[in-house]
């Protein structure tokens, strides 16, 4: 492959131009802070909306450029300072433009939106303004802002305390092949998945016992975080943390219930896989510590970048010519070949559609590359079709395009595998992804629901609930050991965000439903999928999903997402016979 070089001229023609724009945006922020904003008619409303979004876009372009330059040389002091400067500047822009939002809100929803309907020039701002008014009822009142900030400050302190606790975790040493191994939070997964049963058993109990000793402290931190977040949610006018999480993206209140129902209906499928796995590994009495062992760990293929790109092009052919044309455009981007080979290669597809990742040629690198490409195609298409304010996907639908690509990659590799072991490897990877992303994340979501309905939870009550859920999800064919149900303590997403886990589950489920409808049943048309990818955040998430036949009011069309899993388990069963 030809060695290519960074080309950021699409952003700024020179470093000098970049610096000049920083100065200009600073001046614009200072000017806006001092101005008396008055909206008296359609003309002035449009003027201030243009000012707001133009300034936000300029700040974002500075952030993109500053970030690209920083990642190009992360130890360069100048680049570090530039990145900090543009990040700070974007925050200043966000705060300054809130003055415009405040004035718009003061005019009243009916007045503003009715005026916007009269003029075509307002069309691109209508949806974002409607969203602004929708969130108005959940703005923190002036008298509560100090308490809100104080709570958030304490939450950040608790998260720092949690991260420090993780770093200080000490585990007993483990003997592997005659050597003493010191387990750490970063390397324990390697030993959990060891082919040698005794190794993974010892690792499992070492880690479980270590977390058991500190479980009370972990629960204490988690309880206080949840309590403070709930207090802040109340200050914002929400009854529960779940209500807040769903309201922000205008998701339906019963969506979590629908997800849990669908997952429970399909527990027999994943439990059947556990049985096949135990049988194949020759384990008549499977325990939890056996389920991380791979079916086959002898596949160690390496791919050059050229080979990876060729595989990706072939794997994505089912998505149609329009999609592949965009892939070709993006793959004509560049690889930064000047980065130290011992570190990584940085892949960037386009100045405004960039991605950084390690690529050393393994299966995981190939999967990560096609995953990131899904995000970039999504952004590229929406960037072409949408104004700046809508060109990013919503959070809820944001993983759909990338996971569709992952599923198609595994299908391609499976169908082109030359040996039985290879076929088992790719099926195993696919099925394990379903368990970790859909089933396990839904389990964590149920645990969060328990926390919210039992605000006095402690380590003992959490472990009892986690044990109950674990046995329900894994099934009766698994043997369960005492005092091994403190896994909740090391799941950072439970601490860092509220109800984040369900997004992993719905992301893979919806992507699978797309593949089932688009590729298997051919009921979803190419133009509809492209239209969805081009829509950015120009509609609410649930309306965007209806473009690709996903309707959370009709679970039967989401149920198709489990058909991909069922096919994989069925194929694996045939191969293993």
Coordinates of C-alpha atoms in Angstrom, one line a residue:
X1 CA 0.0 0.0 0.0
X2 CA 1.3 3.5 -0.9
X3 CA 2.5 5.4 2.1
X4 CA 0.2 8.4 2.6
X5 CA 0.5 11.4 4.8
X6 CA -1.8 13.6 6.9
X7 CA -3.7 16.1 5.0
X8 CA -5.7 18.5 7.1
X9 CA -6.0 21.3 4.6
X10 CA -9.7 20.6 4.3
X11 CA -9.9 22.1 7.8
X12 CA -7.2 24.8 7.9
X13 CA -4.7 25.7 5.2
X14 CA -2.0 26.2 7.8
X15 CA -1.2 26.4 11.5
X16 CA -1.4 30.1 11.2
X17 CA -5.0 29.9 9.9
X18 CA -5.8 27.5 12.8
X19 CA -4.5 30.0 15.3
X20 CA -6.3 32.9 13.7
X21 CA -9.6 31.1 13.8
X22 CA -9.1 30.4 17.6
X23 CA -8.6 34.1 18.1
X24 CA -11.7 34.9 16.0
X25 CA -13.9 32.5 17.8
X26 CA -12.7 33.8 21.2
X27 CA -13.6 37.3 20.1
X28 CA -17.1 36.1 18.9
X29 CA -17.7 34.5 22.3
X30 CA -16.7 37.6 24.2
X31 CA -18.9 39.7 22.0
X32 CA -21.9 37.3 22.5
X33 CA -21.4 37.4 26.3
X34 CA -21.6 41.2 26.3
X35 CA -24.5 41.5 23.8
X36 CA -28.1 42.2 24.8
X37 CA -30.0 39.5 22.9
X38 CA -33.4 40.7 21.7
X39 CA -35.7 38.6 19.5
X40 CA -38.6 40.8 18.2
X41 CA -39.6 39.2 14.9
X42 CA -38.8 36.4 12.4
X43 CA -35.8 38.1 11.1
X44 CA -34.0 38.5 14.4
X45 CA -35.0 34.9 15.5
X46 CA -33.3 33.6 12.4
X47 CA -30.3 35.9 12.9
X48 CA -29.7 34.5 16.4
X49 CA -30.2 30.9 15.4
X50 CA -27.7 31.3 12.6
X51 CA -25.2 33.0 15.0
X52 CA -25.6 30.1 17.5
X53 CA -25.1 27.2 15.2
X54 CA -22.4 28.9 13.1
X55 CA -20.4 29.5 16.3
X56 CA -20.9 25.9 17.5
X57 CA -19.7 24.5 14.1
X58 CA -16.6 26.7 14.1
X59 CA -15.7 25.6 17.6
X60 CA -16.3 22.0 16.6
X61 CA -14.0 22.3 13.6
X62 CA -11.3 23.7 15.8
X63 CA -11.8 20.8 18.2
X64 CA -11.5 18.2 15.3
X65 CA -8.3 19.8 14.0
X66 CA -6.8 20.2 17.5
X67 CA -7.6 16.6 18.3
X68 CA -6.2 15.2 15.1
X69 CA -3.0 17.1 15.6
X70 CA -2.8 16.0 19.2
X71 CA -3.3 12.3 18.4
X72 CA -0.6 12.7 15.7
X73 CA 1.9 13.4 18.4
X74 CA 0.5 12.9 21.9
X75 CA 3.8 13.9 23.7
X76 CA 4.2 17.2 21.9
X77 CA 3.6 19.9 24.5
X78 CA 2.3 22.4 21.9
X79 CA -0.3 19.9 20.7
X80 CA -1.3 19.1 24.3
X81 CA -1.9 22.8 25.0
X82 CA -3.7 23.4 21.7
X83 CA -6.1 20.5 22.5
X84 CA -6.8 21.8 26.0
X85 CA -7.4 25.2 24.5
X86 CA -9.9 24.1 21.9
X87 CA -11.7 21.8 24.4
X88 CA -12.0 24.8 26.8
X89 CA -13.2 27.0 23.9
X90 CA -15.9 24.7 23.0
X91 CA -17.2 24.7 26.6
X92 CA -17.2 28.5 26.5
X93 CA -19.1 28.5 23.2
X94 CA -21.7 26.1 24.7
X95 CA -22.2 28.4 27.8
X96 CA -22.3 31.6 25.7
X97 CA -24.9 30.3 23.3
X98 CA -27.2 29.3 26.2
X99 CA -28.1 33.0 26.3
X100 CA -29.7 32.6 22.9
X101 CA -31.5 29.4 24.1
X102 CA -32.8 31.3 27.2
X103 CA -34.2 34.1 25.1
X104 CA -35.9 31.7 22.7
X105 CA -37.5 29.8 25.6
X106 CA -38.7 33.0 27.2
X107 CA -40.9 33.7 24.0
X108 CA -42.9 30.5 24.5
X109 CA -43.1 27.3 22.5
X110 CA -46.3 28.1 20.5
X111 CA -45.1 31.6 19.5
X112 CA -41.7 30.4 18.3
X113 CA -42.7 27.2 16.5
X114 CA -45.7 28.9 14.8
X115 CA -43.4 31.6 13.5
X116 CA -40.9 29.0 12.3
X117 CA -43.6 27.2 10.3
X118 CA -44.2 30.3 8.2
X119 CA -40.7 30.6 6.7
X120 CA -38.7 28.0 4.8
X121 CA -35.5 29.5 6.1
X122 CA -36.4 28.2 9.6
X123 CA -37.0 24.6 8.4
X124 CA -33.6 23.2 9.5
X125 CA -34.0 24.7 13.0
X126 CA -37.5 23.5 13.7
X127 CA -36.7 20.1 15.1
X128 CA -33.8 21.3 17.3
X129 CA -36.0 24.1 18.7
X130 CA -38.8 21.7 19.4
X131 CA -36.3 19.6 21.3
X132 CA -35.1 22.7 23.2
X133 CA -38.7 23.3 24.4
X134 CA -39.3 19.7 25.2
X135 CA -36.3 19.8 27.6
X136 CA -37.4 23.1 29.2
X137 CA -39.5 21.6 31.9
X138 CA -36.4 19.7 33.1
X139 CA -34.1 22.7 33.5
X140 CA -32.7 23.1 37.0
X141 CA -34.3 26.1 38.8
X142 CA -31.9 28.9 39.8
X143 CA -32.5 28.3 43.5
X144 CA -31.4 24.6 43.1
X145 CA -28.3 25.1 40.8
X146 CA -25.8 25.3 43.7
X147 CA -27.1 22.1 45.2
X148 CA -27.1 20.4 41.7
X149 CA -23.4 21.4 41.2
X150 CA -22.4 20.3 44.6
X151 CA -24.0 16.9 44.1
X152 CA -22.2 16.5 40.8
X153 CA -18.9 17.5 42.4
X154 CA -19.4 14.8 45.0
X155 CA -20.3 12.3 42.3
X156 CA -17.0 13.0 40.5
X157 CA -15.1 12.6 43.8
X158 CA -16.8 9.2 44.3
X159 CA -15.9 8.1 40.8
X160 CA -12.3 9.1 41.5
X161 CA -12.4 7.1 44.7
X162 CA -13.9 4.1 42.8
X163 CA -11.2 4.2 40.1
X164 CA -8.5 4.5 42.8
X165 CA -10.0 1.5 44.6
X166 CA -9.8 -0.5 41.4
X167 CA -6.2 0.4 40.9
X168 CA -5.3 -0.6 44.4
X169 CA -7.0 -4.0 44.2
X170 CA -4.5 -6.8 45.1
X171 CA -5.1 -10.4 44.2
X172 CA -3.3 -13.5 45.3
X173 CA -0.6 -14.8 43.0
X174 CA -1.5 -17.6 40.6
X175 CA 0.8 -20.4 39.5
X176 CA 0.7 -21.0 35.7
X177 CA 3.0 -23.5 34.1
X178 CA 5.3 -23.4 37.1
X179 CA 5.5 -19.6 37.2
X180 CA 4.0 -17.2 39.8
X181 CA 1.6 -14.8 38.1
X182 CA 0.4 -11.7 39.8
X183 CA -3.3 -11.1 38.8
X184 CA -4.4 -7.5 38.1
X185 CA -7.7 -6.0 37.0
X186 CA -6.3 -5.7 33.5
X187 CA -4.9 -9.2 33.0
X188 CA -7.4 -11.3 35.0
X189 CA -9.7 -11.9 31.9
X190 CA -6.8 -13.6 30.2
X191 CA -6.7 -16.2 32.9
X192 CA -10.5 -16.5 33.3
X193 CA -10.5 -17.7 29.6
X194 CA -7.5 -20.1 30.0
X195 CA -7.9 -23.5 28.3
X196 CA -6.6 -25.1 31.5
X197 CA -9.5 -25.6 33.8
X198 CA -7.5 -25.4 37.0
X199 CA -6.0 -22.1 35.9
X200 CA -9.3 -20.4 35.2
X201 CA -10.8 -21.8 38.3
X202 CA -8.1 -20.4 40.6
X203 CA -8.2 -17.1 38.8
X204 CA -11.9 -16.9 39.2
X205 CA -11.8 -17.6 42.9
X206 CA -8.8 -15.3 43.5
X207 CA -10.6 -12.4 42.0
X208 CA -14.0 -13.2 43.5
X209 CA -12.5 -13.4 47.0
X210 CA -10.6 -10.2 46.6
X211 CA -13.8 -8.3 45.6
X212 CA -15.7 -10.0 48.3
X213 CA -13.3 -8.5 50.9
X214 CA -14.0 -5.0 49.6
X215 CA -17.6 -5.5 48.6
X216 CA -19.0 -3.3 51.4
X217 CA -16.8 -0.3 50.2
X218 CA -17.8 -0.8 46.6
X219 CA -21.5 -0.9 47.5
X220 CA -21.2 2.1 49.7
X221 CA -19.7 4.2 46.8
X222 CA -22.3 2.9 44.4
X223 CA -25.2 3.6 46.8
X224 CA -24.0 7.2 47.4
X225 CA -23.5 7.8 43.6
X226 CA -27.0 6.6 42.9
X227 CA -28.5 8.6 45.7
X228 CA -26.9 11.8 44.5
X229 CA -27.9 11.2 40.9
X230 CA -31.5 10.6 42.0
X231 CA -31.5 13.8 44.0
X232 CA -30.2 15.7 40.9
X233 CA -32.9 13.9 38.8
X234 CA -35.5 15.2 41.2
X235 CA -34.1 18.7 40.9
X236 CA -34.5 18.4 37.1
X237 CA -38.1 17.3 37.5
X238 CA -37.8 13.6 37.0
X239 CA -39.3 11.0 39.3
X240 CA -36.6 8.3 38.6
X241 CA -33.2 7.9 37.0
X242 CA -34.8 5.6 34.4
X243 CA -37.3 8.3 33.5
X244 CA -34.5 10.8 33.0
X245 CA -32.5 8.4 30.9
X246 CA -35.3 7.6 28.5
X247 CA -36.7 11.1 28.4
X248 CA -33.5 12.7 27.1
X249 CA -33.8 10.7 23.8
X250 CA -37.6 10.6 23.9
X251 CA -37.7 6.9 24.3
X252 CA -40.8 5.0 25.4
X253 CA -41.2 4.3 29.2
X254 CA -41.9 0.6 28.5
X255 CA -38.9 0.0 26.3
X256 CA -36.8 -1.5 29.1
X257 CA -39.7 -3.8 30.0
X258 CA -39.9 -4.9 26.3
X259 CA -36.2 -5.6 26.2
X260 CA -36.2 -7.7 29.3
X261 CA -39.3 -9.6 28.1
X262 CA -37.6 -10.4 24.8
X263 CA -34.4 -11.5 26.4
X264 CA -36.1 -13.8 28.9
X265 CA -38.1 -15.4 26.1
X266 CA -34.8 -16.2 24.4
X267 CA -32.8 -17.4 27.4
X268 CA -33.3 -21.1 26.3
X269 CA -31.3 -20.3 23.1
X270 CA -28.2 -19.0 25.0
X271 CA -28.5 -21.7 27.6
X272 CA -28.5 -24.3 24.9
X273 CA -25.2 -22.8 23.7
X274 CA -23.8 -23.2 27.2
X275 CA -24.7 -26.8 27.1
X276 CA -23.0 -27.3 23.7
X277 CA -19.9 -25.5 24.9
X278 CA -19.6 -27.6 28.0
X279 CA -20.1 -30.8 26.0
X280 CA -17.5 -29.8 23.5
X281 CA -15.0 -28.8 26.2
X282 CA -15.6 -32.2 27.8
X283 CA -16.9 -30.7 31.1
X284 CA -19.8 -32.7 32.6
X285 CA -20.2 -30.4 35.6
X286 CA -19.8 -26.8 34.2
X287 CA -19.3 -24.0 36.7
X288 CA -19.4 -20.2 35.9
X289 CA -15.6 -20.2 35.7
X290 CA -15.8 -22.6 32.7
X291 CA -17.9 -20.4 30.5
X292 CA -15.2 -18.0 29.6
X293 CA -13.0 -20.7 28.0
X294 CA -13.0 -20.4 24.2
X295 CA -14.2 -23.3 22.1
X296 CA -11.1 -23.1 20.0
X297 CA -8.0 -21.0 20.7
X298 CA -5.8 -22.4 17.9
X299 CA -6.8 -19.8 15.3
X300 CA -4.1 -17.1 15.1
X301 CA -4.5 -15.7 11.6
X302 CA -2.8 -12.4 10.8
X303 CA -4.0 -9.9 8.2
X304 CA -2.0 -7.2 6.4
X305 CA -3.9 -4.0 6.0
X306 CA -4.4 -4.8 2.3
X307 CA -5.9 -8.1 3.2
X308 CA -8.1 -6.6 5.9
X309 CA -9.5 -4.0 3.4
X310 CA -10.2 -6.7 0.8
X311 CA -12.1 -8.8 3.4
X312 CA -14.1 -5.8 4.5
X313 CA -15.1 -4.9 0.9
X314 CA -16.2 -8.5 0.4
X315 CA -18.0 -8.8 3.7
X316 CA -20.0 -5.6 3.1
X317 CA -21.2 -6.4 -0.4
X318 CA -24.7 -7.4 1.0
X319 CA -25.3 -3.7 1.9
X320 CA -25.3 -2.7 -1.8
X321 CA -23.5 -0.6 -4.3
X322 CA -24.2 2.8 -2.7
X323 CA -22.8 1.7 0.6
X324 CA -19.7 0.2 -1.0
X325 CA -19.1 3.4 -3.0
X326 CA -18.8 5.3 0.3
X327 CA -16.5 2.6 1.7
X328 CA -14.3 3.0 -1.3
X329 CA -14.2 6.8 -0.8
X330 CA -13.3 6.4 2.9
X331 CA -10.7 3.6 2.4
X332 CA -8.9 5.9 0.0
X333 CA -8.1 7.9 3.1
X334 CA -4.8 7.1 4.8
X335 CA -2.8 5.1 7.3
X336 CA -0.3 7.1 9.3
X337 CA 2.7 4.9 8.6
X338 CA 5.1 7.1 10.6
X339 CA 3.8 6.1 14.0
X340 CA 6.2 3.9 16.1
X341 CA 5.5 0.3 15.0
X342 CA 5.7 -0.9 18.6
X343 CA 2.7 1.3 19.5
X344 CA 0.0 1.3 16.8
X345 CA -1.0 2.5 13.4
X346 CA -3.5 5.3 13.4
X347 CA -6.3 4.9 10.8
X348 CA -8.1 8.0 9.7
X349 CA -10.7 8.0 6.9
X350 CA -11.3 11.7 6.3
X351 CA -10.6 15.0 8.1
X352 CA -14.1 15.3 9.6
X353 CA -14.7 11.5 9.8
X354 CA -11.8 10.1 11.6
X355 CA -11.0 7.2 13.8
X356 CA -8.0 6.1 15.7
X357 CA -7.3 2.5 16.5
X358 CA -4.5 -0.1 16.9
X359 CA -4.0 -2.4 14.0
X360 CA -1.6 -5.3 14.5
X361 CA -3.4 -7.7 12.1
X362 CA -5.4 -9.9 14.5
X363 CA -9.0 -10.9 14.2
X364 CA -9.9 -8.4 16.9
X365 CA -8.2 -5.6 14.9
X366 CA -10.1 -6.6 11.7
X367 CA -13.4 -6.6 13.7
X368 CA -12.5 -3.2 15.2
X369 CA -11.7 -1.8 11.8
X370 CA -15.0 -2.8 10.2
X371 CA -16.8 -1.6 13.3
X372 CA -15.2 1.9 13.1
X373 CA -15.9 2.0 9.4
X374 CA -19.6 1.5 10.1
X375 CA -19.5 4.7 12.3
X376 CA -17.6 6.6 9.7
X377 CA -19.9 5.7 6.8
X378 CA -22.9 6.7 9.0
X379 CA -21.3 10.0 9.7
X380 CA -20.1 10.6 6.1
X381 CA -23.6 10.1 4.8
X382 CA -25.3 12.2 7.4
X383 CA -22.6 14.9 6.8
X384 CA -23.6 15.0 3.2
X385 CA -27.3 15.3 3.8
X386 CA -27.7 17.1 7.1
X387 CA -26.8 20.6 8.4
X388 CA -24.2 20.6 11.1
X389 CA -26.7 20.5 14.0
X390 CA -28.0 17.1 12.9
X391 CA -25.0 15.4 11.3
X392 CA -24.2 13.2 14.4
X393 CA -26.3 10.1 15.1
X394 CA -28.4 10.0 18.3
X395 CA -26.8 8.0 21.1
X396 CA -29.5 5.3 21.0
X397 CA -29.1 4.4 17.3
X398 CA -25.4 5.2 17.2
X399 CA -24.1 1.7 17.3
X400 CA -26.5 0.2 14.8
X401 CA -24.4 0.7 11.6
X402 CA -21.1 -0.4 13.2
X403 CA -22.6 -3.6 14.6
X404 CA -24.3 -4.5 11.4
X405 CA -20.8 -4.5 9.9
X406 CA -19.5 -6.7 12.6
X407 CA -22.2 -9.3 12.0
X408 CA -21.6 -9.3 8.3
X409 CA -17.8 -9.7 8.8
X410 CA -18.3 -12.8 11.0
X411 CA -20.7 -14.2 8.4
X412 CA -18.2 -13.7 5.6
X413 CA -15.4 -15.2 7.6
X414 CA -17.5 -18.2 8.6
X415 CA -18.7 -18.9 5.1
X416 CA -15.1 -18.6 3.7
X417 CA -13.5 -20.6 6.5
X418 CA -11.5 -23.6 5.2
X419 CA -11.6 -25.8 8.3
X420 CA -14.1 -27.0 10.9
X421 CA -12.0 -25.3 13.6
X422 CA -12.2 -22.0 11.8
X423 CA -15.9 -22.2 11.4
X424 CA -16.3 -23.0 15.1
X425 CA -14.0 -20.0 16.0
X426 CA -16.1 -17.5 14.1
X427 CA -19.5 -18.9 15.3
X428 CA -18.2 -18.9 18.8
X429 CA -17.1 -15.2 18.6
X430 CA -20.5 -14.3 17.2
X431 CA -22.5 -16.1 19.9
X432 CA -20.3 -14.9 22.7
X433 CA -20.9 -11.4 21.5
X434 CA -24.6 -12.0 21.8
X435 CA -24.2 -13.2 25.3
X436 CA -21.9 -10.4 26.5
X437 CA -23.8 -7.6 24.7
X438 CA -27.4 -8.6 24.9
X439 CA -28.0 -11.0 27.7
X440 CA -25.4 -9.9 30.2
X441 CA -26.1 -6.2 29.7
X442 CA -29.8 -6.8 30.2
X443 CA -28.9 -8.7 33.4
X444 CA -27.0 -5.5 34.5
X445 CA -30.0 -3.4 33.6
X446 CA -32.2 -5.6 35.8
X447 CA -29.7 -5.1 38.6
X448 CA -30.0 -1.3 38.2
X449 CA -33.8 -1.5 38.3
X450 CA -33.3 -3.4 41.6
X451 CA -31.0 -0.7 42.9
X452 CA -33.4 2.1 42.1
X453 CA -36.4 0.3 43.7
X454 CA -34.2 -0.6 46.8
X455 CA -32.4 2.6 47.6
X456 CA -31.0 1.2 50.9
X457 CA -29.1 -1.6 49.1
X458 CA -25.8 -2.8 50.5
X459 CA -23.2 -5.4 49.4
X460 CA -25.1 -8.3 50.8
X461 CA -28.4 -7.4 49.2
X462 CA -26.7 -6.6 45.8
X463 CA -24.9 -10.0 45.9
X464 CA -28.1 -11.8 46.7
X465 CA -30.0 -10.1 43.8
X466 CA -27.0 -10.7 41.5
X467 CA -27.0 -14.4 42.4
X468 CA -30.7 -14.7 41.6
X469 CA -30.3 -13.0 38.2
X470 CA -27.2 -15.0 37.4
X471 CA -28.9 -18.3 38.0
X472 CA -32.0 -17.2 36.0
X473 CA -29.8 -16.1 33.0
X474 CA -27.3 -19.0 33.0
X475 CA -29.8 -21.8 33.8
X476 CA -30.0 -24.9 35.9
X477 CA -27.3 -26.9 34.0
X478 CA -24.6 -24.7 35.5
X479 CA -23.2 -25.4 39.0
X480 CA -22.9 -22.3 41.2
X481 CA -20.3 -21.7 43.9
X482 CA -20.9 -19.8 47.1
X483 CA -19.6 -16.2 47.5
X484 CA -18.9 -15.7 43.9
X485 CA -21.6 -13.1 43.1
X486 CA -19.7 -9.8 43.6
X487 CA -19.0 -9.3 39.9
X488 CA -21.2 -6.1 40.1
X489 CA -18.4 -4.4 42.0
X490 CA -16.1 -4.4 39.0
X491 CA -18.5 -3.3 36.3
X492 CA -17.5 0.3 35.9
X493 CA -20.5 1.2 33.7
X494 CA -22.8 0.7 36.8
X495 CA -20.8 3.4 38.5
X496 CA -20.0 5.8 35.7
X497 CA -23.5 6.1 34.1
X498 CA -27.1 5.4 34.8
X499 CA -28.9 2.8 32.6
X500 CA -26.1 2.7 30.1
X501 CA -26.0 -1.1 29.8
X502 CA -29.3 -1.5 28.0
X503 CA -27.8 0.5 25.1
X504 CA -25.3 -2.4 24.4
X505 CA -28.2 -4.8 24.4
X506 CA -30.5 -2.8 22.1
X507 CA -27.6 -1.9 19.8
X508 CA -26.7 -5.5 18.9
X509 CA -30.4 -6.5 18.9
X510 CA -31.4 -3.8 16.5
X511 CA -28.4 -4.4 14.3
X512 CA -29.2 -8.1 14.1
X513 CA -32.8 -7.2 13.2
X514 CA -31.5 -5.1 10.4
X515 CA -29.3 -7.9 9.0
X516 CA -32.2 -10.4 9.3
X517 CA -34.6 -8.0 7.4
X518 CA -32.0 -6.6 4.9
X519 CA -29.9 -9.7 4.1
X520 CA -31.9 -12.7 5.1
X521 CA -35.5 -11.8 4.3
X522 CA -34.8 -8.9 1.9
X523 CA -37.8 -7.0 3.3
X524 CA -35.6 -4.0 4.0
X525 CA -34.6 -2.0 0.9
X526 CA -31.1 -0.7 0.2
X527 CA -32.4 2.9 -0.2
X528 CA -34.2 2.7 3.2
X529 CA -31.0 1.7 5.0
X530 CA -29.0 4.4 3.2
X531 CA -31.7 7.0 4.1
X532 CA -31.5 5.9 7.7
X533 CA -27.7 6.3 7.8
X534 CA -28.1 9.7 6.1
X535 CA -30.6 11.0 8.6
X536 CA -28.2 11.8 11.4
X537 CA -30.1 13.1 14.4
X538 CA -32.8 15.0 12.4
X539 CA -35.5 12.9 14.1
X540 CA -36.0 11.3 17.5
X541 CA -34.3 7.9 17.8
X542 CA -37.5 5.8 17.6
X543 CA -38.6 7.7 14.4
X544 CA -35.2 7.1 12.9
X545 CA -35.5 3.4 13.6
X546 CA -38.9 3.1 11.9
X547 CA -37.0 3.9 8.6
X548 CA -35.4 0.5 8.9
X549 CA -38.5 -1.4 10.1
X550 CA -37.7 -1.3 13.8
X551 CA -40.7 -0.3 15.9
X552 CA -40.5 -0.7 19.7
X553 CA -44.3 -0.6 19.9
X554 CA -44.3 -3.9 17.8
X555 CA -41.7 -6.2 19.4
X556 CA -42.2 -8.9 16.8
X557 CA -40.0 -6.9 14.3
X558 CA -37.3 -6.6 16.9
X559 CA -37.6 -10.3 17.7
X560 CA -36.0 -10.9 14.3
X561 CA -32.7 -9.8 15.9
X562 CA -32.7 -13.1 17.8
X563 CA -33.0 -15.1 14.6
X564 CA -29.4 -14.4 13.8
X565 CA -28.4 -15.8 17.1
X566 CA -30.6 -18.9 16.6
X567 CA -29.0 -19.5 13.2
X568 CA -25.5 -19.3 14.7
X569 CA -26.4 -21.7 17.5
X570 CA -28.0 -24.1 15.0
X571 CA -25.0 -24.0 12.7
X572 CA -22.6 -24.6 15.6
X573 CA -24.7 -27.6 16.8
X574 CA -24.4 -29.1 13.3
X575 CA -20.7 -28.6 13.1
X576 CA -20.1 -30.1 16.5
X577 CA -22.0 -33.3 15.9

